[in-house]
Coordinates of C-alpha atoms and ligand atoms in Angstrom, one line a residue:
M72 CA 0.0 -0.2 -0.3
S73 CA 1.1 3.2 -0.4
T74 CA 1.5 5.8 2.3
S75 CA -1.4 7.7 1.1
E76 CA -3.7 4.6 1.1
Q77 CA -2.2 3.8 4.3
L78 CA -3.1 7.1 6.2
F79 CA -6.8 7.2 4.2
E80 CA -7.1 3.4 5.5
R81 CA -6.7 5.6 9.3
A82 CA -8.5 8.3 8.3
K83 CA -11.4 6.6 7.7
K84 CA -11.3 4.8 11.1
I85 CA -11.9 7.9 13.2
I86 CA -12.5 10.6 10.7
P87 CA -16.1 10.5 8.3
G88 CA -15.0 9.6 4.7
G89 CA -11.3 9.8 5.8
V90 CA -11.5 13.9 5.5
N91 CA -12.4 17.0 7.3
S92 CA -14.4 18.2 4.0
P93 CA -16.3 16.3 1.8
V94 CA -15.3 17.0 -1.7
R95 CA -11.3 16.3 -0.7
A96 CA -13.0 12.7 -1.1
F97 CA -12.6 12.1 -4.5
R98 CA -16.4 10.7 -4.2
S99 CA -17.4 12.7 -7.7
V100 CA -14.6 11.9 -9.9
G101 CA -13.7 7.9 -8.4
G102 CA -10.4 6.7 -6.9
A103 CA -9.1 7.7 -3.6
P104 CA -7.5 10.7 -2.4
F105 CA -4.0 11.1 -2.0
F106 CA -2.3 13.1 0.9
V107 CA -0.3 16.1 0.3
K108 CA 2.7 16.5 2.7
A109 CA 4.3 19.8 1.4
A110 CA 3.3 22.3 -1.0
Y111 CA 5.5 25.2 -2.4
G112 CA 4.7 27.2 -5.7
A113 CA 2.0 25.6 -8.4
T114 CA 3.5 22.5 -6.3
L115 CA 1.7 19.8 -4.4
L116 CA 4.2 16.8 -2.5
T117 CA 2.3 14.1 -2.1
A118 CA 2.7 11.3 1.2
D119 CA 4.4 9.4 -1.8
D120 CA 7.0 11.8 -3.0
R121 CA 4.9 12.6 -5.6
E122 CA 4.9 15.9 -6.9
L123 CA 1.8 17.2 -9.0
I124 CA 1.3 20.6 -10.8
D125 CA -1.7 22.3 -8.3
F126 CA -5.3 24.2 -10.5
V127 CA -6.8 23.5 -6.9
C128 CA -4.5 25.8 -4.9
T129 CA -6.2 24.9 -1.7
W130 CA -9.8 26.6 -3.3
G131 CA -8.5 30.0 -3.7
P132 CA -6.5 31.5 -0.9
A133 CA -3.2 30.5 -3.0
I134 CA -3.1 33.1 -5.4
H135 CA 0.7 33.5 -4.8
G136 CA 1.1 30.1 -4.6
H137 CA 2.3 27.7 -1.8
N138 CA 4.3 28.7 0.9
H139 CA 5.3 32.1 -0.5
P140 CA 8.4 33.0 1.5
R141 CA 6.9 36.8 2.2
I142 CA 3.5 34.9 4.1
T143 CA 5.2 32.7 5.9
T144 CA 8.0 34.9 6.9
A145 CA 5.3 37.2 7.8
I146 CA 3.4 34.4 10.0
A147 CA 6.9 33.2 11.7
T148 CA 7.6 37.2 13.1
A149 CA 3.8 37.1 14.3
L150 CA 4.8 34.0 15.4
E151 CA 7.5 35.1 18.0
H152 CA 4.5 36.7 20.0
G153 CA 2.0 34.1 20.6
T154 CA -0.4 32.6 18.6
S155 CA -4.2 34.2 20.0
F156 CA -5.1 36.7 22.5
G157 CA -8.9 37.0 22.7
T158 CA -8.4 40.7 22.8
P159 CA -8.2 43.6 19.7
N160 CA -4.6 43.5 18.6
P161 CA -2.6 45.3 15.9
Y162 CA -2.9 43.0 13.3
E163 CA -6.9 43.5 13.1
V164 CA -6.8 47.0 12.4
E165 CA -4.4 46.8 9.4
M166 CA -6.0 44.1 7.8
A167 CA -9.4 46.0 8.1
E168 CA -7.9 49.1 7.1
L169 CA -6.4 47.2 3.8
I170 CA -10.4 45.8 3.4
V171 CA -11.7 49.0 3.3
R172 CA -9.0 50.6 1.2
F173 CA -9.4 48.0 -1.1
V174 CA -13.1 47.0 -1.8
P175 CA -14.4 50.9 -1.2
S176 CA -18.0 49.2 -1.0
I177 CA -17.0 47.8 2.2
Q178 CA -17.1 50.7 5.2
K179 CA -17.0 48.5 7.9
V180 CA -15.8 45.0 8.5
R181 CA -16.0 42.5 10.9
M182 CA -13.5 39.6 11.1
C183 CA -14.5 35.8 11.3
N184 CA -13.0 32.1 11.2
S185 CA -14.5 30.9 7.9
G186 CA -16.6 31.9 4.5
T187 CA -19.3 30.1 6.0
E188 CA -19.5 32.1 9.3
A189 CA -19.3 35.3 6.7
T190 CA -22.2 34.5 5.1
M191 CA -24.0 33.3 7.5
S192 CA -23.5 36.3 9.9
A193 CA -24.8 38.4 6.7
V194 CA -27.6 36.7 5.8
R195 CA -28.3 37.4 9.6
L196 CA -27.5 40.5 9.3
A197 CA -29.7 41.7 6.6
R198 CA -32.5 40.4 8.4
G199 CA -32.2 42.4 11.5
F200 CA -31.4 45.5 9.5
T201 CA -34.3 45.0 7.9
R202 CA -36.6 43.0 10.0
R203 CA -37.5 40.8 7.2
D204 CA -36.8 36.8 7.0
K205 CA -36.6 35.8 3.5
I206 CA -33.8 35.1 2.1
I207 CA -33.2 34.9 -2.0
K208 CA -30.5 32.9 -3.3
F209 CA -29.5 30.8 -6.5
A210 CA -29.3 27.1 -7.9
G211 CA -25.3 26.3 -8.0
C212 CA -24.2 29.2 -5.7
Y213 CA -22.4 27.6 -2.5
H214 CA -22.4 29.8 0.4
G215 CA -20.8 27.6 3.1
H216 CA -22.5 25.4 5.2
S217 CA -25.2 27.5 7.1
D218 CA -28.7 25.8 7.5
S219 CA -30.5 29.0 5.8
L220 CA -28.2 28.3 2.7
L221 CA -28.1 24.8 2.0
I222 CA -31.3 25.1 0.3
K223 CA -32.5 23.9 -2.4
A224 CA -35.2 25.0 -5.0
G225 CA -38.4 24.0 -3.5
S226 CA -42.4 23.1 -5.2
G227 CA -43.4 26.7 -3.9
A228 CA -40.5 27.6 -6.3
L229 CA -41.1 31.4 -6.2
T230 CA -41.9 31.4 -2.4
H231 CA -40.1 29.0 -0.4
G232 CA -37.2 26.1 -0.9
N233 CA -36.6 23.1 0.2
P234 CA -33.6 21.4 2.8
D235 CA -30.6 20.7 0.2
S236 CA -28.9 18.9 3.2
A237 CA -30.1 16.7 5.9
G238 CA -30.8 18.3 9.6
V239 CA -31.9 21.5 8.0
P240 CA -35.7 22.0 9.5
A241 CA -38.0 22.2 6.6
V242 CA -39.6 25.6 8.3
F243 CA -35.4 27.0 7.5
A244 CA -36.4 26.6 4.2
Q245 CA -39.6 28.0 4.2
E246 CA -37.4 31.6 4.8
T247 CA -35.2 30.7 2.0
V248 CA -36.2 31.1 -2.3
V249 CA -34.0 29.5 -4.5
L250 CA -34.2 31.2 -8.2
P251 CA -32.3 30.4 -11.0
Y252 CA -29.1 32.4 -11.7
N253 CA -29.4 34.7 -14.8
D254 CA -32.7 34.9 -15.0
T255 CA -33.7 38.4 -14.6
A256 CA -38.3 37.2 -14.8
A257 CA -37.4 34.7 -11.8
L258 CA -35.9 37.7 -9.8
E259 CA -38.9 40.0 -10.9
E260 CA -42.0 37.5 -10.3
A261 CA -39.8 36.6 -6.5
F262 CA -40.1 40.0 -5.6
D263 CA -43.7 40.1 -6.8
A264 CA -44.6 37.2 -5.0
N265 CA -43.0 38.1 -1.2
P266 CA -43.8 42.0 -1.4
G267 CA -41.8 43.9 1.6
R268 CA -40.7 40.1 2.6
I269 CA -36.9 39.8 1.2
A270 CA -34.5 40.7 3.7
G271 CA -31.7 39.9 1.7
V272 CA -30.3 38.6 -2.1
I273 CA -26.8 36.9 -1.7
V274 CA -25.2 35.5 -5.3
E275 CA -21.3 34.6 -6.1
P276 CA -21.3 37.4 -8.7
Y277 CA -19.3 35.0 -10.9
C278 CA -20.5 31.5 -10.1
G279 CA -17.3 29.8 -8.8
N280 CA -18.8 26.3 -7.0
V281 CA -20.7 24.9 -10.2
G282 CA -18.1 24.9 -12.6
F283 CA -17.1 29.4 -13.4
I284 CA -20.1 30.4 -14.8
M285 CA -19.9 34.7 -15.7
P286 CA -23.4 36.6 -15.4
D287 CA -24.7 38.1 -18.5
T288 CA -24.3 41.3 -19.6
G289 CA -26.6 43.4 -17.4
Y290 CA -27.7 41.3 -14.8
L291 CA -26.0 42.1 -11.8
Q292 CA -26.6 45.7 -12.9
Y293 CA -30.2 44.4 -12.3
L294 CA -29.8 42.2 -9.4
R295 CA -28.9 45.5 -7.8
A296 CA -31.4 47.6 -8.8
V297 CA -34.2 45.3 -8.0
C298 CA -32.6 44.9 -4.6
T299 CA -32.5 49.1 -4.1
A300 CA -36.1 48.9 -5.3
H301 CA -37.4 46.9 -2.8
G302 CA -35.4 47.7 0.2
A303 CA -33.6 44.1 0.0
V304 CA -29.9 43.6 1.0
L305 CA -27.7 43.1 -1.6
I306 CA -25.1 40.8 -0.5
F307 CA -21.7 39.7 -3.0
D308 CA -20.4 36.5 -2.0
E309 CA -16.8 37.2 -2.6
V310 CA -15.2 35.0 -0.6
M311 CA -13.7 32.8 -3.7
T312 CA -13.4 36.2 -5.9
G313 CA -12.4 38.7 -3.7
F314 CA -9.0 40.1 -4.0
R315 CA -8.8 36.9 -6.9
Q316 CA -10.5 38.4 -10.1
A317 CA -9.1 42.4 -9.1
K318 CA -7.9 44.2 -5.7
G319 CA -11.5 45.1 -5.2
G320 CA -12.9 41.5 -6.6
V321 CA -15.7 41.3 -9.1
Q322 CA -17.5 44.4 -7.6
E323 CA -14.7 46.2 -9.0
L324 CA -14.8 44.6 -12.4
E325 CA -18.4 44.9 -13.0
K326 CA -18.9 48.5 -11.1
I327 CA -21.2 47.8 -8.7
T328 CA -21.8 48.7 -5.2
P329 CA -23.1 45.3 -2.8
D330 CA -24.6 47.0 0.4
L331 CA -22.3 44.0 2.1
T332 CA -19.7 41.7 1.2
T333 CA -18.1 38.6 2.4
L334 CA -14.9 37.5 1.8
G335 CA -12.6 34.7 2.8
K336 CA -9.5 32.9 1.5
I337 CA -7.3 35.1 0.2
I338 CA -7.3 37.5 3.2
G339 CA -5.5 34.0 5.6
G340 CA -2.6 33.4 2.9
G341 CA -4.1 30.2 3.7
L342 CA -4.8 30.3 7.6
P343 CA -8.6 30.0 8.4
V344 CA -10.5 33.3 7.6
G345 CA -13.9 34.8 7.1
A346 CA -14.8 38.5 6.7
L347 CA -18.3 40.5 6.5
G348 CA -17.9 43.8 5.4
G349 CA -20.2 46.8 3.9
R350 CA -22.4 49.8 3.9
A351 CA -21.4 51.1 8.3
D352 CA -25.4 51.8 8.9
I353 CA -25.7 48.2 8.0
M354 CA -23.1 47.1 9.7
D355 CA -23.5 49.2 13.1
H356 CA -26.0 46.8 13.6
L357 CA -23.9 44.1 14.7
A358 CA -23.6 43.4 18.5
P359 CA -21.7 45.0 20.5
L360 CA -23.2 48.7 18.5
G361 CA -26.1 46.6 17.8
P362 CA -28.7 44.0 17.9
V363 CA -27.7 41.5 15.7
Y364 CA -25.2 39.3 17.5
Q365 CA -21.7 37.8 16.1
A366 CA -19.0 36.4 17.8
G367 CA -15.6 34.6 17.4
T368 CA -13.3 33.0 19.5
L369 CA -10.2 33.0 16.9
S370 CA -11.8 36.2 15.0
G371 CA -9.2 38.2 14.1
N372 CA -6.4 36.0 14.8
P373 CA -2.9 37.5 14.8
L374 CA -1.5 34.5 12.7
A375 CA -4.8 34.5 9.9
M376 CA -4.2 38.2 10.2
A377 CA -0.6 38.7 9.7
A378 CA -0.5 35.9 6.8
G379 CA -3.2 38.2 5.0
I380 CA -1.8 41.4 5.1
A381 CA 1.2 39.9 3.6
G382 CA -1.0 38.6 0.6
L383 CA -2.7 41.8 0.3
R384 CA 0.1 43.8 0.4
L385 CA 2.2 41.5 -2.0
L386 CA -1.4 41.8 -4.1
E387 CA -0.9 45.8 -4.1
E388 CA 3.0 45.4 -5.0
L389 CA 2.6 42.9 -7.7
D390 CA -1.3 43.7 -9.4
P391 CA -0.8 40.5 -11.1
Y392 CA -4.3 40.4 -12.3
D393 CA -3.7 40.8 -16.2
R394 CA -0.5 38.0 -16.3
L395 CA -2.7 36.0 -14.0
D396 CA -6.0 36.4 -16.9
A397 CA -2.6 35.5 -19.5
L398 CA -2.2 32.2 -17.9
G399 CA -5.9 31.5 -17.9
R400 CA -6.2 32.5 -21.7
Q401 CA -3.3 30.3 -22.0
V402 CA -4.9 27.2 -20.7
R403 CA -8.1 27.8 -22.2
D404 CA -7.1 28.3 -25.4
A405 CA -5.1 25.0 -25.2
L406 CA -8.3 22.9 -23.6
L407 CA -10.7 24.1 -26.4
A408 CA -7.7 23.3 -29.2
A409 CA -7.3 19.7 -27.7
A410 CA -10.9 19.2 -27.6
R411 CA -11.8 20.3 -30.9
K412 CA -8.6 18.2 -32.6
K413 CA -10.4 15.2 -30.2
G414 CA -13.6 15.8 -31.8
I415 CA -15.0 16.1 -28.3
P416 CA -17.4 19.1 -27.1
A417 CA -16.3 21.6 -24.7
Q418 CA -17.0 24.4 -22.9
V419 CA -14.0 26.3 -20.7
P420 CA -15.3 29.0 -19.5
Q421 CA -12.2 31.7 -18.4
R422 CA -12.1 35.2 -16.6
G423 CA -8.5 35.9 -14.9
S424 CA -7.5 32.9 -12.7
M425 CA -10.5 31.3 -12.7
F426 CA -11.7 28.7 -15.3
S427 CA -13.9 25.5 -15.4
I428 CA -14.0 23.0 -18.5
F429 CA -17.6 21.7 -19.0
F430 CA -17.5 18.5 -21.4
S431 CA -20.7 19.6 -23.3
P432 CA -22.0 21.2 -26.6
T433 CA -24.1 23.7 -24.7
P434 CA -22.5 26.9 -23.7
V435 CA -23.2 27.4 -19.8
R436 CA -24.8 30.4 -18.0
D437 CA -26.9 28.5 -15.2
Y438 CA -27.4 25.2 -12.9
A439 CA -29.2 24.1 -14.8
T440 CA -27.1 24.0 -18.1
A441 CA -24.1 23.2 -15.8
L442 CA -25.9 20.1 -15.0
K443 CA -25.8 19.1 -19.0
G444 CA -21.6 18.8 -19.0
D445 CA -20.6 15.0 -19.3
A446 CA -19.3 14.5 -15.2
Q447 CA -18.3 11.2 -16.1
L448 CA -16.4 12.3 -19.1
Y449 CA -14.7 14.8 -16.4
A450 CA -14.3 12.3 -14.1
R451 CA -11.8 10.5 -17.0
F452 CA -10.5 13.6 -17.7
F453 CA -9.5 14.2 -13.9
H454 CA -7.8 10.9 -13.3
A455 CA -6.0 11.3 -17.1
C456 CA -4.7 14.6 -15.4
L457 CA -3.5 13.5 -12.1
D458 CA -2.2 10.4 -13.8
R459 CA 0.2 12.6 -15.9
G460 CA 0.9 14.9 -12.9
V461 CA -2.0 17.9 -12.9
Y462 CA -4.0 18.0 -10.3
L463 CA -7.5 19.7 -10.8
A464 CA -10.6 19.9 -8.5
P465 CA -12.0 16.5 -8.2
S466 CA -15.5 17.7 -8.8
A467 CA -16.6 18.7 -12.5
Y468 CA -18.9 21.1 -10.3
E469 CA -15.4 23.5 -9.0
T470 CA -13.3 26.0 -10.4
A471 CA -9.6 25.8 -11.2
F472 CA -7.3 28.5 -9.7
L473 CA -4.2 29.4 -11.3
S474 CA -1.5 31.4 -8.7
T475 CA 1.7 33.7 -9.7
A476 CA 3.7 30.9 -9.3
H477 CA 2.3 28.8 -12.1
E478 CA 4.0 30.8 -15.2
G479 CA 6.4 29.7 -16.9
E480 CA 7.7 26.4 -17.4
A481 CA 4.8 25.1 -14.6
I482 CA 1.8 26.4 -17.0
D483 CA 3.3 25.2 -20.8
R484 CA 3.6 21.9 -18.8
A485 CA 0.3 22.0 -17.4
C486 CA -1.4 22.4 -21.2
E487 CA 0.6 20.0 -22.6
T488 CA -0.3 17.7 -19.9
M489 CA -4.2 18.3 -20.5
T490 CA -3.6 18.1 -24.3
A491 CA -2.2 14.8 -23.9
A492 CA -5.3 14.1 -21.4
I493 CA -7.5 14.9 -23.5
M494 CA -6.5 13.3 -26.3
S495 CA -6.5 10.2 -24.7
L496 CA -10.1 10.5 -23.6
Ligands
LIG542 P1 -15.8 27.9 3.8 O1 -16.8 28.0 5.0 O2 -15.4 26.5 3.5 O3 -14.1 28.9 4.4 O4 -16.3 29.3 2.8 C1 -17.5 28.5 2.2 C2 -17.7 29.7 0.8 C3 -18.5 30.6 1.0 N1 -19.1 31.2 -0.3 C4 -17.8 30.3 -1.4 C5 -18.2 31.5 -2.5 C6 -17.2 29.6 -1.7 O5 -16.6 29.0 -2.6 C7 -16.9 29.3 -0.1 C8 -16.5 28.0 0.1 N2 -15.4 27.1 -1.1 C9 -15.6 25.6 -1.3 C10 -15.1 25.6 -2.5 N3 -16.1 25.0 -3.6 C11 -14.7 25.0 -0.2 C12 -14.0 23.9 -0.5 C13 -14.4 22.9 1.0 O6 -15.5 23.0 1.0 O7 -13.9 22.0 1.0

């Protein structure tokens, strides 16, 4: 047995499914996960000393590649003075000032420990601020695993959803409406069916949890307008896209001002982090100022803040976004050329350092069209790449990520590998 196989056997005995997050278990692509003992740049080193070019980038945080010296040095420096104080610390203030400067729609910000906490708190805050209960989300968008957001479209499609996980009470689902993404008519109908009852709308402005899906031209502008018209809080979940698509996230690219924004991943430099920010008049409803409770033992943890600050400062210095988009286009063009040569229909939506591949003749614009992709063929493609040393997301419904560490030899080798993988299908 390989070291990874031995570790997985041990893990399965005492960790549900042998993993601490379900997607890592390879259930949707088959096979058993490999274990990683080290990571640097664009490379993962497995427990069996295999080097893999990494396109998961720990699900987004590693925009500078793994183990970047500026980030590891910042953590080491902070570590000299302790790991957690349970009191305010200078790093929190510096992080808040950076976030507010990078994302102008954020007038005030609260740190937490995960994207789930950030979105859960944003939903509670929208409800507390508006004194309304209903939330609109979109099919295919994932906002972490809080009860109000683990909801799928329900029978009463315009008025309530159904639980999307065991353990979520049906009464919780009553307060969440799930609509198709990129569908302005559905939005208009949902607001008309729930006059004065929609507290907020939460959206991944670019969807990264159903593969990669971009908004139709004008869709986000419509979202902004309809929320303003109905007094609903517009929440941009930029946990994945924040600081990745642009210094100011998707809202900078699309020139939209949401009321609240949730953040995570990159702002922790690889350590546990989340953040919720936005209009001061809304944020001031959070305890201890206002009536909406939100808290966390390790919120603003000095090590996570130091890591995130280093990562954000590096983004400001490098301004790598055009380079990352060029890398993304290089991969996209290689994949499309290989699929065309092989005679396999494929869509490769890409923007900046995010892309995905759908094996489908149909352009993908929402959850329904994403499902038309051949997930089985994706699983075969995934393993053909992995066998050749390239690690893509172990699910057809995730996004691939690039980092500045992919530039040069890594991206060229990866494109050759993915081309060979497609030709082998
Ligand atoms: P976390 O609780 O996993 O830190 O963040 C939840 C979350 C919220 N919002 C968006 C847009 C997200 O993408 C996520 C988490 N992303 C997944 C990747 N699909 C994390 C990977 C995992 O669950 O293991």
